[in-house]
Amino acid sequence: MTTGRDEAGHDQPRDEDAYALDPKAVAAILYAVDIDDRDKLVELMEPLHSADIADLLEQINPFDRARLIRLYDKEFDGDILSELDESVREEVISVLNPDVLAEAVREMESDDVVDLLEDLEEPQQETILDALEDSERIAAEQALSYPENSAGRLMQREVVMAPEHWSVGQAIDFMRANDDLPEQFYHVVLVDPRVKPVAQVTLGKLMAARREVPLIDLAEEEFHIIPVDQDEEDVAYAFNQYHLISAPVVDADGRLVGVITIDDAMVVLDEEHEEDILRLAGVGDESSLSDSVAATSRRRLPWLAVNLCTAICASLVISQFEAAIDQLVALAILMPIVASMGGNAGTQSLTVAVRALATRDLTNANVMRVIRRELLVGMLNGLCFAIVLGTVGMLWFDSPLLGVVIGVALVVNMIIAGFAGTVVPVLLDRLGIDPALASGTFVTTTTDVMGFFIFLGLASVVLL
Amino acid sequence: MTTGRDEAGHDQPRDEDAYALDPKAVAAILYAVDIDDRDKLVELMEPLHSADIADLLEQINPFDRARLIRLYDKEFDGDILSELDESVREEVISVLNPDVLAEAVREMESDDVVDLLEDLEEPQQETILDALEDSERIAAEQALSYPENSAGRLMQREVVMAPEHWSVGQAIDFMRANDDLPEQFYHVVLVDPRVKPVAQVTLGKLMAARREVPLIDLAEEEFHIIPVDQDEEDVAYAFNQYHLISAPVVDADGRLVGVITIDDAMVVLDEEHEEDILRLAGVGDESSLSDSVAATSRRRLPWLAVNLCTAICASLVISQFEAAIDQLVALAILMPIVASMGGNAGTQSLTVAVRALATRDLTNANVMRVIRRELLVGMLNGLCFAIVLGTVGMLWFDSPLLGVVIGVALVVNMIIAGFAGTVVPVLLDRLGIDPALASGTFVTTTTDVMGFFIFLGLASVVLL
């Protein structure tokens, strides 16, 4: 494997395709489906990781998807199902042979089953719950009783725990005797007699210690307990901030009910980022490439509708200066520049603020300093571009005064942009509204309206 | 801890402050610094995690920061240093007592030292390299010889490995005898006689197995080897896609040289997301809240300069229709709406495309389908809003024909937006340019220029 990135920096062409699906392999698979050759299909799919199979299923069209799944039949397993994007899961489940589905679901870990169940409609949920064994079904139903997006939904219930007074030898003997250990675990959680977690020991430490050493002597310095109703976003933040690998989850009485591992936190972190980036662009936050035209169109309508209203507001502002434009068409030609520069500067400020709020770097301790900085940056960049744009305006329309007017309007609008770009997300955040969702509209409306108003207003007073 | 999020959905007010610094604690710390009370400061800082101390240092002003660090003095440790954001690291290092710095650096893990070193200027690099013991210094210098942002920079060199023919008992005895095991490790890597990794065993499996079982029988099904020169973005992708916890890193000859753990991959993933979100907004990708006004202003200038050029281009298009506007001022009033709607629709499409390229969900297999979908969505949403906007235009200016013109212009511009919003990022990606960096400019320029051109052009032909 080679990488195109060099010593000098970030922007060299890179080998983006390091882990992309091989187009030839995809073509061969689709051909096997076309000619209905099950043996060939199974052979071709064999080297693929279940995550890659899920990606493949997402990328092909619904017709091929259904044919592939039917032909693949009983090779389809629980891992593929858990890797699939929500947007195609329902479709895949409805296509799957019910016996294959039941088998696949029984193989899954408890947290994956919950993750699958929570996005399904009632009848499909029932089908899957019915496929589970009794104990599993009760566990899944209990997990679903926790609030959506909470630690309770994210955790796995299989925990390796030991009484706090045990020695290393006792813990190792217990684990050797236990056939039902989780697939992956990284800590032994030490609990008191009421099953409250008191410490945890990494397997590495356990492994390196002599048998008679008390477990409690090996306890990790950092120990983070997560309440079962904590929001998954906070859980992901804690994992990222404190470099946790796994953390015990407790109920309202402080009793150990499960464990969350870093790979689950990583998935949440990824989803939160996706949500932020899509919300900032005014795209529904669960958009996916596999959505239909109708679904995509419906998801994007609301933000476009809001934008239409604000654009009409801006036009109403312009219409107040109809007479001025009638007298001097140059105003109509130049006015979009003032609005556009303000909009861009505002978007810069608000993106920085939204991101800093998400990472909790923007707090009471520094909010005034950040606002001051944004005002100064707006002024400084405004002045730079005012000189350029003023000169352009002056030469283009042969009017020094027009140059001054557009320059002043630009500086003022860019200061407003810096201010609105920071204050709007901070206020929304304080009001409990996700700043990524709504800031953009407020900020660009402000810079559009103010941009047109200041430029046209100033021009009316000074030039006409 | 309570969470405000309820069963129904995402947008309830949440307890954002779950892990935020307590403003009262911050105030008390700053007061202790003010009155120069070292004992009080140490006492107040004691309960804080090093990541929180780093956040605190980033959020206060440079003057308080320097005073706090000087007063905190020898309590300052390597963990705080590795948690600090690049933007304040140099400043902190220059303020730190050289002896404290040397001690802090000696405590750090090898990958953290490299992470610290790679962002520093030559003289500070020297200071830190000199503080290290010989073996550590050579190791650090070797890590720095790998390309920037490569697996070699990310990995830690401390690996727990065992010959492939060993049994569980041999591995455990070896670990018990070894005083120098890494702080955190999750696998034992099995190597052949030429130190090439052949498999890995999780500690959980090792722990649960009887002593005489051969290690190779416990080998994990999924085994992922990372080349030392692989880009860290690809490494993070592999961890996320294949749910890796740790993975061995090999040199060009396939020999084991280190190991990357999921917490490092999570940091990279977080940085990549930050880069994408900031680049999409035209903010320098290493922006930080602690940057100075001058640095911030300089970072944001380039994109604003590009925007000024494209805004002037759009104005040039408008100026071609000076006569039309002169005859019908309504055109000047309505034209920003067409451009703004196109810009928004284009941003929606491009954000989805940029994100899908980053997650490798947009590939050859589905690119034509996605483009077709975006064209249809543009047309569908364009038609919806054309009816609304056409009616508005018709009633406002009492001209049915003007309503038709603006409606048609809107539909066409939104189809163009969907097309440009998808094709531009895909083409940039094929050319090896980060689509997050440059797509926005191209797409909004297209929608602005085309918006004005289609609306004013059509109006000139039909109305005048």
CSV table of N, CA and C in Angstrom, one decimal, chain A residues 318-414:
chain,number,residue,atom,x,y,z
A,318,ILE,N,-34.9,45.2,-0.1
A,318,ILE,CA,-34.4,45.9,-1.4
A,318,ILE,C,-35.5,46.8,-1.9
A,319,SER,N,-36.8,46.2,-1.9
A,319,SER,CA,-37.9,47.0,-2.5
A,319,SER,C,-38.1,48.3,-1.9
A,320,GLN,N,-37.7,48.5,-0.6
A,320,GLN,CA,-37.8,49.8,0.0
A,320,GLN,C,-36.9,50.9,-0.7
A,321,PHE,N,-35.9,50.4,-1.4
A,321,PHE,CA,-35.0,51.3,-2.1
A,321,PHE,C,-35.2,51.3,-3.6
A,322,GLU,N,-36.4,50.9,-4.0
A,322,GLU,CA,-36.7,50.8,-5.4
A,322,GLU,C,-36.3,52.1,-6.2
A,323,ALA,N,-36.6,53.2,-5.6
A,323,ALA,CA,-36.4,54.5,-6.2
A,323,ALA,C,-34.9,54.7,-6.4
A,324,ALA,N,-34.1,54.4,-5.3
A,324,ALA,CA,-32.7,54.5,-5.4
A,324,ALA,C,-32.1,53.7,-6.5
A,325,ILE,N,-32.5,52.4,-6.6
A,325,ILE,CA,-32.0,51.6,-7.7
A,325,ILE,C,-32.4,52.1,-9.1
A,326,ASP,N,-33.6,52.6,-9.1
A,326,ASP,CA,-34.1,53.2,-10.4
A,326,ASP,C,-33.2,54.3,-10.9
A,327,GLN,N,-32.7,55.1,-9.9
A,327,GLN,CA,-31.8,56.2,-10.2
A,327,GLN,C,-30.4,55.7,-10.6
A,328,LEU,N,-30.0,54.6,-9.9
A,328,LEU,CA,-28.6,54.2,-10.0
A,328,LEU,C,-28.5,52.7,-10.1
A,329,VAL,N,-28.5,52.2,-11.3
A,329,VAL,CA,-28.5,50.7,-11.5
A,329,VAL,C,-27.3,50.0,-10.9
A,330,ALA,N,-26.2,50.8,-10.8
A,330,ALA,CA,-25.0,50.3,-10.2
A,330,ALA,C,-25.3,49.6,-8.8
A,331,LEU,N,-26.2,50.2,-8.1
A,331,LEU,CA,-26.5,49.7,-6.7
A,331,LEU,C,-27.0,48.2,-6.8
A,332,ALA,N,-27.9,47.9,-7.8
A,332,ALA,CA,-28.4,46.6,-8.0
A,332,ALA,C,-27.2,45.6,-8.4
A,333,ILE,N,-26.3,46.2,-9.1
A,333,ILE,CA,-25.2,45.3,-9.6
A,333,ILE,C,-24.3,45.0,-8.4
A,334,LEU,N,-24.0,45.9,-7.5
A,334,LEU,CA,-23.0,45.7,-6.5
A,334,LEU,C,-23.6,45.1,-5.2
A,335,MET,N,-24.9,45.3,-5.0
A,335,MET,CA,-25.5,44.9,-3.7
A,335,MET,C,-25.3,43.4,-3.3
A,336,PRO,N,-25.3,42.5,-4.3
A,336,PRO,CA,-25.2,41.1,-3.9
A,336,PRO,C,-23.8,40.8,-3.3
A,337,ILE,N,-22.8,41.6,-3.7
A,337,ILE,CA,-21.4,41.4,-3.1
A,337,ILE,C,-21.4,41.6,-1.6
A,338,VAL,N,-22.0,42.7,-1.2
A,338,VAL,CA,-22.0,43.0,0.3
A,338,VAL,C,-22.7,41.9,1.1
A,339,ALA,N,-23.9,41.4,0.5
A,339,ALA,CA,-24.6,40.3,1.2
A,339,ALA,C,-23.8,39.0,1.2
A,340,SER,N,-23.2,38.7,0.1
A,340,SER,CA,-22.5,37.5,0.0
A,340,SER,C,-21.3,37.4,0.9
A,341,MET,N,-20.5,38.5,0.9
A,341,MET,CA,-19.3,38.5,1.8
A,341,MET,C,-19.7,38.4,3.3
A,342,GLY,N,-20.8,39.1,3.6
A,342,GLY,CA,-21.3,38.9,5.0
A,342,GLY,C,-21.7,37.5,5.3
A,343,GLY,N,-22.4,36.9,4.4
A,343,GLY,CA,-22.9,35.5,4.6
A,343,GLY,C,-21.8,34.6,4.8
A,344,ASN,N,-20.7,34.7,4.0
A,344,ASN,CA,-19.5,33.9,4.1
A,344,ASN,C,-18.8,34.1,5.4
A,345,ALA,N,-18.6,35.3,5.8
A,345,ALA,CA,-17.9,35.6,7.0
A,345,ALA,C,-18.7,35.1,8.2
A,346,GLY,N,-20.1,35.2,8.1
A,346,GLY,CA,-20.9,34.8,9.2
A,346,GLY,C,-20.9,33.2,9.3
A,347,THR,N,-20.8,32.6,8.1
A,347,THR,CA,-20.8,31.1,8.2
A,347,THR,C,-19.4,30.6,8.8
A,348,GLN,N,-18.4,31.4,8.5
A,348,GLN,CA,-17.1,31.0,9.1
A,348,GLN,C,-17.2,31.1,10.6
A,349,SER,N,-17.7,32.2,11.1
A,349,SER,CA,-17.8,32.4,12.6
A,349,SER,C,-18.7,31.4,13.2
A,350,LEU,N,-19.8,31.1,12.5
A,350,LEU,CA,-20.8,30.2,13.2
A,350,LEU,C,-20.3,28.8,13.2
A,351,THR,N,-19.6,28.4,12.1
A,351,THR,CA,-19.0,27.0,12.1
A,351,THR,C,-18.0,26.8,13.2
A,352,VAL,N,-17.2,27.8,13.4
A,352,VAL,CA,-16.2,27.7,14.5
A,352,VAL,C,-16.9,27.6,15.9
A,353,ALA,N,-18.0,28.4,16.0
A,353,ALA,CA,-18.7,28.4,17.3
A,353,ALA,C,-19.5,27.1,17.5
A,354,VAL,N,-20.1,26.6,16.5
A,354,VAL,CA,-20.9,25.4,16.6
A,354,VAL,C,-20.0,24.2,17.0
A,355,ARG,N,-18.9,24.2,16.3
A,355,ARG,CA,-17.9,23.1,16.6
A,355,ARG,C,-17.4,23.2,18.0
A,356,ALA,N,-17.1,24.5,18.4
A,356,ALA,CA,-16.5,24.6,19.8
A,356,ALA,C,-17.5,24.3,20.8
A,357,LEU,N,-18.8,24.6,20.5
A,357,LEU,CA,-19.9,24.2,21.5
A,357,LEU,C,-20.0,22.7,21.6
A,358,ALA,N,-19.9,22.0,20.4
A,358,ALA,CA,-20.0,20.6,20.4
A,358,ALA,C,-18.8,19.9,21.2
A,359,THR,N,-17.6,20.5,21.1
A,359,THR,CA,-16.5,19.9,21.8
A,359,THR,C,-16.3,20.5,23.2
A,360,ARG,N,-17.3,21.4,23.6
A,360,ARG,CA,-17.3,22.0,24.9
A,360,ARG,C,-16.0,22.9,25.1
A,361,ASP,N,-15.5,23.5,24.1
A,361,ASP,CA,-14.4,24.4,24.2
A,361,ASP,C,-14.9,25.8,24.4
A,362,LEU,N,-16.1,26.1,24.0
A,362,LEU,CA,-16.7,27.4,24.2
A,362,LEU,C,-17.6,27.4,25.4
A,363,THR,N,-17.1,28.1,26.4
A,363,THR,CA,-17.8,28.1,27.7
A,363,THR,C,-18.0,29.5,28.3
A,364,ASN,N,-18.6,29.6,29.4
A,364,ASN,CA,-18.7,30.9,30.1
A,364,ASN,C,-17.3,31.6,30.2
A,365,ALA,N,-16.3,30.8,30.5
A,365,ALA,CA,-15.0,31.3,30.8
A,365,ALA,C,-14.4,32.1,29.6
A,366,ASN,N,-14.8,31.7,28.4
A,366,ASN,CA,-14.1,32.4,27.3
A,366,ASN,C,-15.1,33.0,26.3
A,367,VAL,N,-16.4,33.0,26.5
A,367,VAL,CA,-17.3,33.4,25.5
A,367,VAL,C,-17.2,34.9,25.2
A,368,MET,N,-16.9,35.8,26.2
A,368,MET,CA,-16.7,37.2,25.9
A,368,MET,C,-15.5,37.4,25.1
A,369,ARG,N,-14.4,36.7,25.4
A,369,ARG,CA,-13.2,36.8,24.6
A,369,ARG,C,-13.4,36.4,23.2
A,370,VAL,N,-14.1,35.3,23.0
A,370,VAL,CA,-14.4,34.8,21.6
A,370,VAL,C,-15.2,35.8,20.8
A,371,ILE,N,-16.2,36.4,21.4
A,371,ILE,CA,-17.1,37.4,20.8
A,371,ILE,C,-16.2,38.6,20.4
A,372,ARG,N,-15.4,39.1,21.3
A,372,ARG,CA,-14.5,40.2,21.0
A,372,ARG,C,-13.6,39.9,19.8
A,373,ARG,N,-13.0,38.7,19.9
A,373,ARG,CA,-12.1,38.3,18.8
A,373,ARG,C,-12.9,38.3,17.4
A,374,GLU,N,-14.1,37.7,17.4
A,374,GLU,CA,-14.8,37.7,16.2
A,374,GLU,C,-15.2,39.1,15.6
A,375,LEU,N,-15.5,40.0,16.5
A,375,LEU,CA,-15.7,41.4,16.1
A,375,LEU,C,-14.5,42.0,15.5
A,376,LEU,N,-13.4,41.8,16.1
A,376,LEU,CA,-12.1,42.3,15.6
A,376,LEU,C,-11.7,41.7,14.3
A,377,VAL,N,-11.9,40.4,14.2
A,377,VAL,CA,-11.6,39.7,12.9
A,377,VAL,C,-12.5,40.2,11.8
A,378,GLY,N,-13.8,40.4,12.1
A,378,GLY,CA,-14.7,40.9,11.2
A,378,GLY,C,-14.3,42.3,10.7
A,379,MET,N,-13.9,43.1,11.6
A,379,MET,CA,-13.4,44.5,11.3
A,379,MET,C,-12.2,44.4,10.4
A,380,LEU,N,-11.2,43.6,10.8
A,380,LEU,CA,-9.9,43.5,10.2
A,380,LEU,C,-10.1,43.0,8.7
A,381,ASN,N,-10.8,41.9,8.6
A,381,ASN,CA,-11.0,41.3,7.2
A,381,ASN,C,-12.0,42.3,6.5
A,382,GLY,N,-12.9,42.9,7.1
A,382,GLY,CA,-13.8,43.9,6.5
A,382,GLY,C,-13.0,45.0,5.9
A,383,LEU,N,-12.1,45.5,6.6
A,383,LEU,CA,-11.2,46.6,6.2
A,383,LEU,C,-10.4,46.2,4.9
A,384,CYS,N,-9.8,45.0,5.0
A,384,CYS,CA,-9.0,44.5,3.9
A,384,CYS,C,-9.8,44.5,2.6
A,385,PHE,N,-11.0,43.9,2.7
A,385,PHE,CA,-11.8,43.7,1.5
A,385,PHE,C,-12.5,45.0,1.1
A,386,ALA,N,-12.7,45.9,2.1
A,386,ALA,CA,-13.4,47.2,1.8
A,386,ALA,C,-12.5,48.0,0.8
A,387,ILE,N,-11.2,47.9,1.1
A,387,ILE,CA,-10.2,48.6,0.2
A,387,ILE,C,-10.3,48.1,-1.2
A,388,VAL,N,-10.2,46.8,-1.3
A,388,VAL,CA,-10.3,46.1,-2.6
A,388,VAL,C,-11.6,46.5,-3.3
A,389,LEU,N,-12.7,46.2,-2.6
A,389,LEU,CA,-14.0,46.3,-3.2
A,389,LEU,C,-14.3,47.8,-3.5
A,390,GLY,N,-13.9,48.7,-2.5
A,390,GLY,CA,-14.1,50.1,-2.7
A,390,GLY,C,-13.4,50.6,-4.0
A,391,THR,N,-12.2,50.1,-4.2
A,391,THR,CA,-11.5,50.5,-5.4
A,391,THR,C,-12.2,50.0,-6.7
A,392,VAL,N,-12.6,48.7,-6.6
A,392,VAL,CA,-13.3,48.1,-7.8
A,392,VAL,C,-14.6,49.0,-8.1
A,393,GLY,N,-15.3,49.3,-7.0
A,393,GLY,CA,-16.6,50.0,-7.2
A,393,GLY,C,-16.3,51.4,-7.8
A,394,MET,N,-15.3,52.0,-7.3
A,394,MET,CA,-14.9,53.4,-7.7
A,394,MET,C,-14.5,53.4,-9.2
A,395,LEU,N,-13.7,52.4,-9.6
A,395,LEU,CA,-13.2,52.4,-11.0
A,395,LEU,C,-14.3,51.9,-12.0
A,396,TRP,N,-15.0,50.9,-11.5
A,396,TRP,CA,-16.0,50.3,-12.4
A,396,TRP,C,-17.1,51.4,-12.8
A,397,PHE,N,-17.6,52.1,-11.8
A,397,PHE,CA,-18.7,53.0,-12.0
A,397,PHE,C,-18.2,54.5,-12.0
A,398,ASP,N,-16.9,54.7,-11.9
A,398,ASP,CA,-16.3,56.0,-12.0
A,398,ASP,C,-16.9,56.9,-10.9
A,399,SER,N,-17.1,56.4,-9.7
A,399,SER,CA,-17.7,57.2,-8.7
A,399,SER,C,-16.9,57.0,-7.4
A,400,PRO,N,-16.1,57.9,-6.9
A,400,PRO,CA,-15.3,57.7,-5.7
A,400,PRO,C,-16.3,57.5,-4.5
A,401,LEU,N,-17.4,58.2,-4.5
A,401,LEU,CA,-18.3,58.1,-3.4
A,401,LEU,C,-19.0,56.8,-3.3
A,402,LEU,N,-19.3,56.2,-4.5
A,402,LEU,CA,-19.9,54.8,-4.5
A,402,LEU,C,-18.9,53.8,-3.9
A,403,GLY,N,-17.6,54.0,-4.2
A,403,GLY,CA,-16.5,53.2,-3.6
A,403,GLY,C,-16.5,53.3,-2.1
A,404,VAL,N,-16.6,54.5,-1.6
A,404,VAL,CA,-16.6,54.7,-0.1
A,404,VAL,C,-17.9,54.0,0.5
A,405,VAL,N,-19.0,54.2,-0.2
A,405,VAL,CA,-20.3,53.6,0.4
A,405,VAL,C,-20.2,52.1,0.5
A,406,ILE,N,-19.7,51.5,-0.6
A,406,ILE,CA,-19.7,50.0,-0.6
A,406,ILE,C,-18.6,49.5,0.4
A,407,GLY,N,-17.5,50.2,0.5
A,407,GLY,CA,-16.5,49.8,1.5
A,407,GLY,C,-17.0,49.9,2.9
A,408,VAL,N,-17.7,51.0,3.3
A,408,VAL,CA,-18.2,51.1,4.6
A,408,VAL,C,-19.3,50.1,4.9
A,409,ALA,N,-20.2,49.9,3.9
A,409,ALA,CA,-21.2,48.9,4.1
A,409,ALA,C,-20.6,47.5,4.3
A,410,LEU,N,-19.5,47.2,3.6
A,410,LEU,CA,-18.9,45.9,3.8
A,410,LEU,C,-18.3,45.7,5.2
A,411,VAL,N,-17.6,46.7,5.6
A,411,VAL,CA,-17.0,46.6,7.0
A,411,VAL,C,-18.0,46.4,8.0
A,412,VAL,N,-19.1,47.2,8.0
A,412,VAL,CA,-20.2,47.1,9.0
A,412,VAL,C,-20.8,45.7,8.9
A,413,ASN,N,-21.1,45.2,7.7
A,413,ASN,CA,-21.8,43.9,7.6
A,413,ASN,C,-20.9,42.8,8.0
A,414,MET,N,-19.6,42.9,7.8
A,414,MET,CA,-18.7,41.8,8.3
A,414,MET,C,-18.5,41.8,9.8
